[in-house]
Tab-separated table of C-alpha atoms in Angstrom:
chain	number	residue	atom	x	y	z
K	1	UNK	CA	14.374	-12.225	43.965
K	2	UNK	CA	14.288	-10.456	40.519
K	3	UNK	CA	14.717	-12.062	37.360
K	4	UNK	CA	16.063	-11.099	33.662
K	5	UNK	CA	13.069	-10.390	31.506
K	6	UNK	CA	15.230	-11.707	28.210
K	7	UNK	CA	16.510	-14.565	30.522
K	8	UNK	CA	13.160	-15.792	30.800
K	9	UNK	CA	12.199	-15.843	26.678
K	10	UNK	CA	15.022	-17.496	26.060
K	11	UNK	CA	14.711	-20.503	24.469
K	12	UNK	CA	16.044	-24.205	25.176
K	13	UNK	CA	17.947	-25.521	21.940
K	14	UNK	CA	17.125	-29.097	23.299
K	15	UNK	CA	13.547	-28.545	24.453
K	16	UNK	CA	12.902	-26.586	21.091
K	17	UNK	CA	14.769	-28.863	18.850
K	18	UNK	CA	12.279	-30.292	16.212
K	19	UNK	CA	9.564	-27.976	16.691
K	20	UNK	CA	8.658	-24.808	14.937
K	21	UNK	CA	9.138	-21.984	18.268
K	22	UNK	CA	7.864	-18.686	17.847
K	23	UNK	CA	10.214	-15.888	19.029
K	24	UNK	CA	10.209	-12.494	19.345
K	25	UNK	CA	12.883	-11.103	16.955
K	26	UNK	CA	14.103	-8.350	18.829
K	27	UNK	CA	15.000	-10.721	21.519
K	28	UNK	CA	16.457	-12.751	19.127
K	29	UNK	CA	18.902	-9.447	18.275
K	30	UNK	CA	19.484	-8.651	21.834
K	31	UNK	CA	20.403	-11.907	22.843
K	32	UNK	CA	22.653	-13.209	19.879
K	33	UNK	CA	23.598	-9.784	17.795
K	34	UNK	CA	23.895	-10.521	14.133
K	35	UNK	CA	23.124	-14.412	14.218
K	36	UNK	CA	20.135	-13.255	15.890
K	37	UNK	CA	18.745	-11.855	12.511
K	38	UNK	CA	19.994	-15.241	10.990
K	39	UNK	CA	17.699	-17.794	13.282
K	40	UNK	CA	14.984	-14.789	13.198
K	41	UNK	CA	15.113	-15.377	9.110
K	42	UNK	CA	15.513	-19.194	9.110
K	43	UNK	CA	12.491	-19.513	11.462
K	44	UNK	CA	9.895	-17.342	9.145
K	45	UNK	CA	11.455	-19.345	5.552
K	46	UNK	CA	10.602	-22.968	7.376
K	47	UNK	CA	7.436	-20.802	8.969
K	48	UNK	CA	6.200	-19.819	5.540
K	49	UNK	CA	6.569	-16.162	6.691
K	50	UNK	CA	8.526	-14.483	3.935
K	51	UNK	CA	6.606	-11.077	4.576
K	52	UNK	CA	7.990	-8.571	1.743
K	53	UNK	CA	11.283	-10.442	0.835
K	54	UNK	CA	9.874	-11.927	-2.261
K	55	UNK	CA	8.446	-8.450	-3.141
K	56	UNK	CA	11.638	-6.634	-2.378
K	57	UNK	CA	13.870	-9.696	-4.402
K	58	UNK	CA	11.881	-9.036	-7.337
K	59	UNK	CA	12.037	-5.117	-7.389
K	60	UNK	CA	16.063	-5.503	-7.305
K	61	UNK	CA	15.681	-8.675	-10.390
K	62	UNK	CA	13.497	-6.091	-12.298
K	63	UNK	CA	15.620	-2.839	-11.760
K	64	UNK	CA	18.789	-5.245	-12.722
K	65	UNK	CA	17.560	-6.731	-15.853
K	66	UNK	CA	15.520	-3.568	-17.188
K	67	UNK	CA	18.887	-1.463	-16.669
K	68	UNK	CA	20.641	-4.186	-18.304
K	69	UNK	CA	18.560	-3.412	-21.511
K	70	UNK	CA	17.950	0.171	-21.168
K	71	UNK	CA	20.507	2.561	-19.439
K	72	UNK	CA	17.583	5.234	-19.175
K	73	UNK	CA	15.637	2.484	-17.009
K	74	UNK	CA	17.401	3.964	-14.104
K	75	UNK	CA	17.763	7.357	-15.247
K	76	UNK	CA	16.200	10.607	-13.080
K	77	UNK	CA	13.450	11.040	-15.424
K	78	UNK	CA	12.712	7.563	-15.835
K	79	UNK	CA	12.082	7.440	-12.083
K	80	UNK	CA	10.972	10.984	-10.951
K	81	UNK	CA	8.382	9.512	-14.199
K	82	UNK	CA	7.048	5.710	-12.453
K	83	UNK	CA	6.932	8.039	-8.896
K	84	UNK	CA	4.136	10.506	-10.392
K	85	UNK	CA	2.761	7.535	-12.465
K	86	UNK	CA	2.677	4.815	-9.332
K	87	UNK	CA	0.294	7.482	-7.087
K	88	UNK	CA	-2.764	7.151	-8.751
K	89	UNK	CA	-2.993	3.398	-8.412
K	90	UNK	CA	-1.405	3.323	-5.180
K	91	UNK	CA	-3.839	5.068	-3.747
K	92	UNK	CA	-6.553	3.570	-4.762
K	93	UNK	CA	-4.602	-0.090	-3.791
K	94	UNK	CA	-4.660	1.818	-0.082
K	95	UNK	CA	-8.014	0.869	-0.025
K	96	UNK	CA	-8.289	-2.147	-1.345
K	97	UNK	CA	-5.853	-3.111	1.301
K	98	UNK	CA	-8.365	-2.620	3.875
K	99	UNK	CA	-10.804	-4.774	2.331
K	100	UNK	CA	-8.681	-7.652	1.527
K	101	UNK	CA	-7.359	-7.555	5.079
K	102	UNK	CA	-10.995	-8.427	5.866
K	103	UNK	CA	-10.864	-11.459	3.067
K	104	UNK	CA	-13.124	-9.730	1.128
K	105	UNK	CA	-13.185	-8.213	-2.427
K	106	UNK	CA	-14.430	-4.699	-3.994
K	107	UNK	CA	-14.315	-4.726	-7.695
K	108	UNK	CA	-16.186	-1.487	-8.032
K	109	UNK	CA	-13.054	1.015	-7.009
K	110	UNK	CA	-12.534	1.338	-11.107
K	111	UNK	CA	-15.366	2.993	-11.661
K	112	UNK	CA	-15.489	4.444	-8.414
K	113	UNK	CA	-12.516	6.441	-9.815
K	114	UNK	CA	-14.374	7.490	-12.654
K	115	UNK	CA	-17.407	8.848	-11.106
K	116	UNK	CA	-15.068	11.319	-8.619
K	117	UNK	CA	-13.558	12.098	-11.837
K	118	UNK	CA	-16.632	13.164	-13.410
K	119	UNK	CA	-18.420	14.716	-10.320
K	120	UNK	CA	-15.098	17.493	-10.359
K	121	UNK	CA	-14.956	17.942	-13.816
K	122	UNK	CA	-18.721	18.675	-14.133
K	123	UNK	CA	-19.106	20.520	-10.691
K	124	UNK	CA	-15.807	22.741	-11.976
K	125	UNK	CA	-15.999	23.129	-15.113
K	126	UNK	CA	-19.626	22.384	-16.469
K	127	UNK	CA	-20.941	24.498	-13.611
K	128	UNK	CA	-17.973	26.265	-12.540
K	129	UNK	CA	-18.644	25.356	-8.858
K	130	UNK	CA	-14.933	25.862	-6.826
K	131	UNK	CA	-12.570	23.400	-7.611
K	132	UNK	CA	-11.836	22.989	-4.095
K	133	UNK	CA	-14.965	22.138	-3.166
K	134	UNK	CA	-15.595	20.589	-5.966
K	135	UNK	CA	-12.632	18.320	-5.271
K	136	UNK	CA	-14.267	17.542	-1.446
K	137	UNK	CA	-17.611	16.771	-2.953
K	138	UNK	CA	-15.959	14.111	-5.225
K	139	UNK	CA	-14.051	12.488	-2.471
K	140	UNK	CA	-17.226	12.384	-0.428
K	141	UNK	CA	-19.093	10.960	-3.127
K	142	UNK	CA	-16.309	7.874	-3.224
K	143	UNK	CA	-17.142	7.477	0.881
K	144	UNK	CA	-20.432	7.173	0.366
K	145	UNK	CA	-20.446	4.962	-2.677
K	146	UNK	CA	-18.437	2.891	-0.369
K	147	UNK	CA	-20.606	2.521	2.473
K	148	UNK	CA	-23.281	1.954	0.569
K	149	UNK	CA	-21.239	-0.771	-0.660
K	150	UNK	CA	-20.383	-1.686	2.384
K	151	UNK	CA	-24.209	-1.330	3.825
K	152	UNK	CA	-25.781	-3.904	1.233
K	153	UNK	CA	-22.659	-6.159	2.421
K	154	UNK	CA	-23.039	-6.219	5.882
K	155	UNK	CA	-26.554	-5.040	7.022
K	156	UNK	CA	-28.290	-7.096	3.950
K	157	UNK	CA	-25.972	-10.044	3.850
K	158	UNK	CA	-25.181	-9.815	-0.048
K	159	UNK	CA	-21.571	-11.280	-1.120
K	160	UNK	CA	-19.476	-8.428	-1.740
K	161	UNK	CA	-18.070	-10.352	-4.779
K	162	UNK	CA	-21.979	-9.855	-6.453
K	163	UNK	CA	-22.658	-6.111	-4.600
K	164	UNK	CA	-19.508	-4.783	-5.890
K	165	UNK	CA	-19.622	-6.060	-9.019
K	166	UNK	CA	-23.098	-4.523	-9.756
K	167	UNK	CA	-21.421	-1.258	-8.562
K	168	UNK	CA	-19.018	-1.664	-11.420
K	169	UNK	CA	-22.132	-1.603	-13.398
K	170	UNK	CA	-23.673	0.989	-12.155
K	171	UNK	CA	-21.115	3.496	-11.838
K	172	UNK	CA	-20.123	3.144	-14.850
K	173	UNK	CA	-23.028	3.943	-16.344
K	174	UNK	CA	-23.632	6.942	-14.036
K	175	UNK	CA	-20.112	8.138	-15.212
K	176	UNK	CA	-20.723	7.680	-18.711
K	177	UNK	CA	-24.485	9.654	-18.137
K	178	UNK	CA	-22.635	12.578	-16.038
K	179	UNK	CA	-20.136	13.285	-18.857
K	180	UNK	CA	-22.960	13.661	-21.442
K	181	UNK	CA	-22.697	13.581	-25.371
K	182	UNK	CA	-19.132	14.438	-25.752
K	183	UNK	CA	-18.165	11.405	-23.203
K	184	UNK	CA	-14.753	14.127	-22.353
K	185	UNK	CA	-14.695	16.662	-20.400
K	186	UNK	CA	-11.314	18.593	-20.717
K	187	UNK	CA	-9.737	19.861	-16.889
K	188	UNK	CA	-7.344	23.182	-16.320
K	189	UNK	CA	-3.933	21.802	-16.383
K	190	UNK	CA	-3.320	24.754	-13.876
K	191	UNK	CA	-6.323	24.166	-11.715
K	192	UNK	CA	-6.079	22.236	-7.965
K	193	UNK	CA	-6.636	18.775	-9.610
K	194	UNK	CA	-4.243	19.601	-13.116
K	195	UNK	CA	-1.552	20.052	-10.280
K	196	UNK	CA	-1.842	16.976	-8.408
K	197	UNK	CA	0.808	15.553	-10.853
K	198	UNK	CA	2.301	18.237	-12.909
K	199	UNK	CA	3.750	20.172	-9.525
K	200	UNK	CA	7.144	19.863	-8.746
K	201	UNK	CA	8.703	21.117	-5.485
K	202	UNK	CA	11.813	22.303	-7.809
K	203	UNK	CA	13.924	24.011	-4.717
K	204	UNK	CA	16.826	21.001	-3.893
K	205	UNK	CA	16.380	21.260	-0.351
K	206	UNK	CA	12.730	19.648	-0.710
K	207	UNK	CA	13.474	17.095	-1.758
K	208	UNK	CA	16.162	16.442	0.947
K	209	UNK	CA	14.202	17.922	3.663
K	210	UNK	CA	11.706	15.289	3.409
K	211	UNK	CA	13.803	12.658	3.263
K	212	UNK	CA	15.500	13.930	6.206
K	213	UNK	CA	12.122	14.184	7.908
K	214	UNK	CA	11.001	10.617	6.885
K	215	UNK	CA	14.999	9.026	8.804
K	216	UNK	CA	14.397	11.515	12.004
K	217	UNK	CA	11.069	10.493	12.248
K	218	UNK	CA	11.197	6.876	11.577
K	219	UNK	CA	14.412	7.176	14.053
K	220	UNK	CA	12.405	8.465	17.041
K	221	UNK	CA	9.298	6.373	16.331
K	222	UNK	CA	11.144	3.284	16.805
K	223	UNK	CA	13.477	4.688	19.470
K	224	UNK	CA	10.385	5.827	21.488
K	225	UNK	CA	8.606	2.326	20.534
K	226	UNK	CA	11.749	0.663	22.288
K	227	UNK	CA	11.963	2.336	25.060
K	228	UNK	CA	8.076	1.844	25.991
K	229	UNK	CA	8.584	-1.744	25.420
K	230	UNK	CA	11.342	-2.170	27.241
K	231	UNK	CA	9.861	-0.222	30.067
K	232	UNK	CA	6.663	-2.677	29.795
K	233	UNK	CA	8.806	-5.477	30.356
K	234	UNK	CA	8.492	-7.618	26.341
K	235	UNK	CA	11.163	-7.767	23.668
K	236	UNK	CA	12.486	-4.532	22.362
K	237	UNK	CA	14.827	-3.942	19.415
K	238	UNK	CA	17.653	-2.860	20.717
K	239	UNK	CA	19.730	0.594	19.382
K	240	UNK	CA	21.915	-0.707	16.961
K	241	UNK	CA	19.323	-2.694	15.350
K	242	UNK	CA	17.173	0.552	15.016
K	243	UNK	CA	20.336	2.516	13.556
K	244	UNK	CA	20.973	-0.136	11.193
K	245	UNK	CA	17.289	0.261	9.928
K	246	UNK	CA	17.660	3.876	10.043
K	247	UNK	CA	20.666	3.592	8.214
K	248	UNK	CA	19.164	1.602	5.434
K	249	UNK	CA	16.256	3.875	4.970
K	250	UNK	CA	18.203	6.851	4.641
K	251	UNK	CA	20.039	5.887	1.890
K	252	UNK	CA	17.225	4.307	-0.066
K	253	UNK	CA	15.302	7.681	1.167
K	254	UNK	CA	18.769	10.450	-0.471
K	255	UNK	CA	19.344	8.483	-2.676
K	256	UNK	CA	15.863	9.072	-4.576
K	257	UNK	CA	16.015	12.734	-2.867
K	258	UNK	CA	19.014	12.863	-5.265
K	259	UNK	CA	17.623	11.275	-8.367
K	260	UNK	CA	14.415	13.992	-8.123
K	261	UNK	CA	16.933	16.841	-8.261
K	262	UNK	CA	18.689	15.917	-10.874
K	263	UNK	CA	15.239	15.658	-13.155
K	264	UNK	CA	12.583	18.348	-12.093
K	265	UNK	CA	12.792	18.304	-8.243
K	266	UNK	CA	10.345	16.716	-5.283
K	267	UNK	CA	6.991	15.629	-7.518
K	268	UNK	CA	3.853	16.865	-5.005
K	269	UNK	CA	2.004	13.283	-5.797
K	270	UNK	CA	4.831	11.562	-4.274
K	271	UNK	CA	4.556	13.603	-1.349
K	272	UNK	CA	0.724	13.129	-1.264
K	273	UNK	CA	1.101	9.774	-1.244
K	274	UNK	CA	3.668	9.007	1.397
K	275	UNK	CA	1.411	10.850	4.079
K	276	UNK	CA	-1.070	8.672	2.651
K	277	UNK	CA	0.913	5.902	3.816
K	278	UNK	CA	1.924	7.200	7.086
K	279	UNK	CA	-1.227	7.945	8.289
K	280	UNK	CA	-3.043	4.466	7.309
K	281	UNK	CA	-0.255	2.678	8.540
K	282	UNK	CA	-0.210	4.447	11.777
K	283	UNK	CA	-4.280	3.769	11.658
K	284	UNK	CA	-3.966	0.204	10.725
K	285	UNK	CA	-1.016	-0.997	13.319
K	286	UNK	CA	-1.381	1.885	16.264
K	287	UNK	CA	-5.382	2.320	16.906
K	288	UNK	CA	-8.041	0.195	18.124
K	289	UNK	CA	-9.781	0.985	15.259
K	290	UNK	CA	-7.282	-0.847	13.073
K	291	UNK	CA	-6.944	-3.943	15.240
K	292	UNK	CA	-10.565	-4.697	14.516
K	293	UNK	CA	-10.026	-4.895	11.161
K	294	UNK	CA	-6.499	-7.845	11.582
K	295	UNK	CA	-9.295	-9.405	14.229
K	296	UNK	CA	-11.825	-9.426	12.290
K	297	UNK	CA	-9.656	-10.630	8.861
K	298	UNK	CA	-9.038	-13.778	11.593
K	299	UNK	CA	-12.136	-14.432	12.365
K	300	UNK	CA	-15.531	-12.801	12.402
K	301	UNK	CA	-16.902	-15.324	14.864
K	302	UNK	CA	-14.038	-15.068	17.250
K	303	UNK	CA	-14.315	-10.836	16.667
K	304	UNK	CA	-18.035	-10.858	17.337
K	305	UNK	CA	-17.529	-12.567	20.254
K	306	UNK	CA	-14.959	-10.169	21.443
K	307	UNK	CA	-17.356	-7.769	21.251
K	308	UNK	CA	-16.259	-5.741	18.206
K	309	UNK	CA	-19.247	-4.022	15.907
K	310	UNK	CA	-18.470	-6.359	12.532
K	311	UNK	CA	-21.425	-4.666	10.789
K	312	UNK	CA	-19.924	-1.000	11.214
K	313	UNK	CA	-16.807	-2.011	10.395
K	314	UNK	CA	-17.073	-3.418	7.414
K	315	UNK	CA	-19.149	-0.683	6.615
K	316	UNK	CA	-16.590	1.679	7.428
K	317	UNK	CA	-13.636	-0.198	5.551
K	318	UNK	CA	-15.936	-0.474	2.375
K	319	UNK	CA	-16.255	3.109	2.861
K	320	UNK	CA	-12.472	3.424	3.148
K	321	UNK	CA	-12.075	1.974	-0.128
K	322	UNK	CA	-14.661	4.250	-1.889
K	323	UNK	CA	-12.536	7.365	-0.670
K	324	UNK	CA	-9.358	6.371	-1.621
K	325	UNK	CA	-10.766	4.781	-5.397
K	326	UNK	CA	-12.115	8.261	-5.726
K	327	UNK	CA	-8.945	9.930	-4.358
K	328	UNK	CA	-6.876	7.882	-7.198
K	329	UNK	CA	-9.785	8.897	-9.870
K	330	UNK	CA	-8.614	12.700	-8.851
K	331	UNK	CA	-5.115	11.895	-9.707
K	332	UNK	CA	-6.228	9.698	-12.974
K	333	UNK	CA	-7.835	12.812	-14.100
K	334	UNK	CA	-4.751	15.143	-12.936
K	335	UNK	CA	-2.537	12.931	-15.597
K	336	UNK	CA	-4.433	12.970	-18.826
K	337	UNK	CA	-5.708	16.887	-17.680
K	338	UNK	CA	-9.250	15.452	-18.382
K	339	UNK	CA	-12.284	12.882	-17.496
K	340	UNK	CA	-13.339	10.561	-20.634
K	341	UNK	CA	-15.368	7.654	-21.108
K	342	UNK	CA	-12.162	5.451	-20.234
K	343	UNK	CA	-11.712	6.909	-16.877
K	344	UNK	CA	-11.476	4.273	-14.482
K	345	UNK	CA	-12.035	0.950	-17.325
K	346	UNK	CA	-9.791	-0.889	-18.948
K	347	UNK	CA	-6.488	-2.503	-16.486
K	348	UNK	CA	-6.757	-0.213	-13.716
K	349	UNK	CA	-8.936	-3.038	-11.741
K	350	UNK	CA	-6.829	-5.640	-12.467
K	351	UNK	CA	-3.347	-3.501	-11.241
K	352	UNK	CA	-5.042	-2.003	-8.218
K	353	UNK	CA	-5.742	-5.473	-7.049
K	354	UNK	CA	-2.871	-6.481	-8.301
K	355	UNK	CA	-0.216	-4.255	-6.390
K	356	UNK	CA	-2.383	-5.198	-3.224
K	357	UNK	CA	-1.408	-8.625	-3.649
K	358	UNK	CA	2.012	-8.492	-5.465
K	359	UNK	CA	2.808	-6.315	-2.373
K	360	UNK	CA	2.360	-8.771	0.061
K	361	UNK	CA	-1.106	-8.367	1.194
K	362	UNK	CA	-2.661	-11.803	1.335
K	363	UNK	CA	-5.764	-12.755	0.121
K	364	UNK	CA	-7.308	-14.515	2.660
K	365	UNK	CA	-7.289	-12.010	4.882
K	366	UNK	CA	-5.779	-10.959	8.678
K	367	UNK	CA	-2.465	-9.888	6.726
K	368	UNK	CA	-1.062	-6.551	5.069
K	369	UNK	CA	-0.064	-3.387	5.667
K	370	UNK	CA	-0.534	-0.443	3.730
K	371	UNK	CA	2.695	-0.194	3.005
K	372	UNK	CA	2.388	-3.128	0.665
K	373	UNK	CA	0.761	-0.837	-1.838
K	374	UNK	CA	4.142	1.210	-1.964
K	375	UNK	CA	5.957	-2.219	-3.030
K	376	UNK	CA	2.882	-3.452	-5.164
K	377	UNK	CA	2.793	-0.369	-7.646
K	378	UNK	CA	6.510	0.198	-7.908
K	379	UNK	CA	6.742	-3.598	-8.846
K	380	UNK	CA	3.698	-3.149	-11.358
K	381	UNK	CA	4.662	0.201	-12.812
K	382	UNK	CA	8.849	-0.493	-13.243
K	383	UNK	CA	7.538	-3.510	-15.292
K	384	UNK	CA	5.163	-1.608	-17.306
K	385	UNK	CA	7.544	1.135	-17.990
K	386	UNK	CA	10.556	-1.058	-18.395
K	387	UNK	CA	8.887	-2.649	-21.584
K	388	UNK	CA	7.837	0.561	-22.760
K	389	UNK	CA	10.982	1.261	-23.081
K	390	UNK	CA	11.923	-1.845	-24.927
K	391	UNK	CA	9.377	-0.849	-27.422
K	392	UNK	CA	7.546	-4.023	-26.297
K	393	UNK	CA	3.602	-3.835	-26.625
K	394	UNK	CA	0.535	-3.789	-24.574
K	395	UNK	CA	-0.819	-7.260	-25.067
K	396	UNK	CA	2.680	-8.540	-23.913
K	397	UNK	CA	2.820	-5.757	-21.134
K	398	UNK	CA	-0.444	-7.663	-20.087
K	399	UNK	CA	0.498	-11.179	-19.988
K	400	UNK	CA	3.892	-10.333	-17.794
K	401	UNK	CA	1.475	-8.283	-15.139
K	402	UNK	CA	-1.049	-11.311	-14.940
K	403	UNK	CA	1.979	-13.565	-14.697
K	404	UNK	CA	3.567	-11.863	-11.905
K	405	UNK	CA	0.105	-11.436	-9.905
K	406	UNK	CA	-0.386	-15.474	-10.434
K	407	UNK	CA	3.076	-15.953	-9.098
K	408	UNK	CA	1.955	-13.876	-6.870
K	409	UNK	CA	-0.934	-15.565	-5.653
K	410	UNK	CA	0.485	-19.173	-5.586
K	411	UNK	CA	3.460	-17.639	-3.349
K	412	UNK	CA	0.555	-16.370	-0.774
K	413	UNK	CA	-0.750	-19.657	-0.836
K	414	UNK	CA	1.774	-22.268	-0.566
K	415	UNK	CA	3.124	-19.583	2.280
K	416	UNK	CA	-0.383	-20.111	4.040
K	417	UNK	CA	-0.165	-23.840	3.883
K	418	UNK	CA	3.019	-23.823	5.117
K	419	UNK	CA	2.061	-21.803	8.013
K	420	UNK	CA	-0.776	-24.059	9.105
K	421	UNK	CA	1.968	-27.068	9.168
K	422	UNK	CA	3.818	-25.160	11.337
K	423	UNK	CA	0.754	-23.820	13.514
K	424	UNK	CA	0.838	-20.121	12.977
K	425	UNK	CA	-1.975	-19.801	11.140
């Protein structure tokens, strides 16, 4: 006798009624179409689960009320400007993401930056070592910063609150020693790093080519995802939910394909940055590798028991986060076509952290995706250059950031408690 695999998930109103059930959302679709998606969102807002809806809410309040003020808010260069602007301290929020997903901190990845910065500009142009390799060394430098980090963490038991904060410190000062008397060290505005944000990828059918790419392949992924779960026997979406997705994403996707021709065509930082965020999400969600690091943001006891190496790990995520601040330092130094005694100081902490969070990475770890960093920055950056705009100054640009990430914050935790009333947490 064979039996419907939906059938079996389905839920009894009556059994269910006054309890909190957990179910699968693309059974929810299959089963009851649209209203599906309607008990699917009712159950995460009494869950707590609001994922990236408050995230994605504010971007369109933001966009709304900025355009309201400004017309040029919304304007090609305006954006083809916050996309270049967004990378550096995206990518550096990449890995911060990792660490936070293990409930830890790393406030070092400012001056992280500013080391890589310095190691290519000396290496290049102090001793006119390849700027290729040159750039590698730099990056390298971040990784092993970050283990190190990560080593004193782990191995040696040392909060990584108190490590990383002495690597502030300490990098710091190494950066300020590297760049010498002058404290600046001017870059070729032509050279490999110079065109990490001043190259544009001016032929129209760039910019729609990759936006083409990113529908097809988000199309197939999900298709082919489907179809293995299906043939697995769980919940799959079915195919009008996945065209309705695809759908959406193409025209968010043409729509900014359009907006870059219109100013000075596909910017290559962008580009940079979305493989970026293809290839850690695919590492986070689709390797063993990556569910180590949700188990182990769960619980370490639980993930030691299962057998998983914490002390490499966290080694390796530190190490993660090194690499990418040291990636974003390359890009910082791409911007301002040199490496000063600011590099890597100031804000930059506080917003890479920030965009983490305001993205929708919690906290307290076992949550985020790297994809949260895309959301985080755009939020961060619109706001920034939305008041620019309005002529309105830095202190004031300040206070609305550090309002946002406490709204932020208190969002991620009444969510929490209001997932451990309803026992998901």
């Amino acid at each position: 006798m064979t039996t419907d695999k939906t059938s079996t998930a389905v839920i009894n109103p009556e059994a269910a009624e006054g309890a909190d059930t957990v179910v699968d959302p693309r059974l929810l679709v299959r089963e009851q179409g649209f209203g599906g998606y309607i008990s699917e969102f009712k159950r995460k807002m009494r869950g707590g689960d609001l994922g990236s809806i408050p995230v994605v809410i504010g971007l369109i309040i933001i966009c709304v009320v900025f355009q309201s003020l400004n017309s040029e808010f919304l304007s090609a260069k305006n954006i083809s400007d916050i996309a270049v602007a967004m990378v550096a301290t995206g990518m550096m929020a990449v890995g911060i993401i990792f660490v936070l997903m293990l409930g830890e901190i790393d406030l070092s990845v400012g001056s992280v930056s500013g080391v890589s910065g310095a190691v290519v500009a000396v290496l290049s142009v102090t001793h006119g070592l390849n700027e290729w390799l040159a750039l590698v060394l730099a990056i390298v430098s971040g990784a092993v910063i970050g283990a190190l980090h990560g080593f004193f963490f782990a191995r040696i038991g040392a909060p990584a609150f108190a490590v990383t904060l002495a690597g502030l410190l300490f990098w710091l000062g190494l950066m300020l020693q590297l760049l010498g008397d002058t404290g600046t060290i001017n870059l070729d505005s032509d050279g490999v790093v110079g065109k990490l944000t001043t190259y544009y990828f001016t032929d129209v059918a760039a910019a729609y080519g990759v936006a083409a790419v990113l529908v097809i392949a988000f199309f197939f992924s999900a298709f082919l995802d489907s179809r293995r779960r299906e043939a697995a026997g769980v919940p799959s979406r079915p195919l009008t939910d996945i065209v309705v997705r695809t759908v959406v994403l193409a025209v968010f996707a043409f729509a900014a394909a359009i907006m870059f021709n219109q100013y000075r065509g596909l910017p290559l930082a962008l580009v940079l940055f979305l493989v970026v965020l293809i290839g850690t999400d695919f590492l986070l969600r689709r390797t063993t590798y990556g569910r180590k690091i949700f188990a182990l943001g769960g619980s370490v006891e639980a993930s030691r028991r299962a057998g998983i190496n914490v002390t490499a790990i966290r080694i390796s995520v530190f190490s993660i986060a090194g690499t990418f601040a040291a990636i974003g330092g390359l890009f910082w130094a791409s911007k301002i076509a040199a490496v000063n005694q600011g590099s890597g100081t100031g804000d930059l902490l506080m917003n890479v952290i920030a965009a983490a969070v305001i993205g929708g990475t919690s906290l307290f770890g076992g949550r985020g995706r790297t994809w949260n960093a895309l959301l985080g920055v755009m939020v961060i950056v619109s706001i920034q250059y939305g008041l620019s705009l309005e002529g309105i100054k830095t202190p004031v640009q300040y206070m609305v950031t550090g309002a946002v990430l406490l709204a932020t914050v208190v969002i991620d935790s009444v969510t929490r408690k209001t997932q451990k009333t309803a026992g998901r947490a």
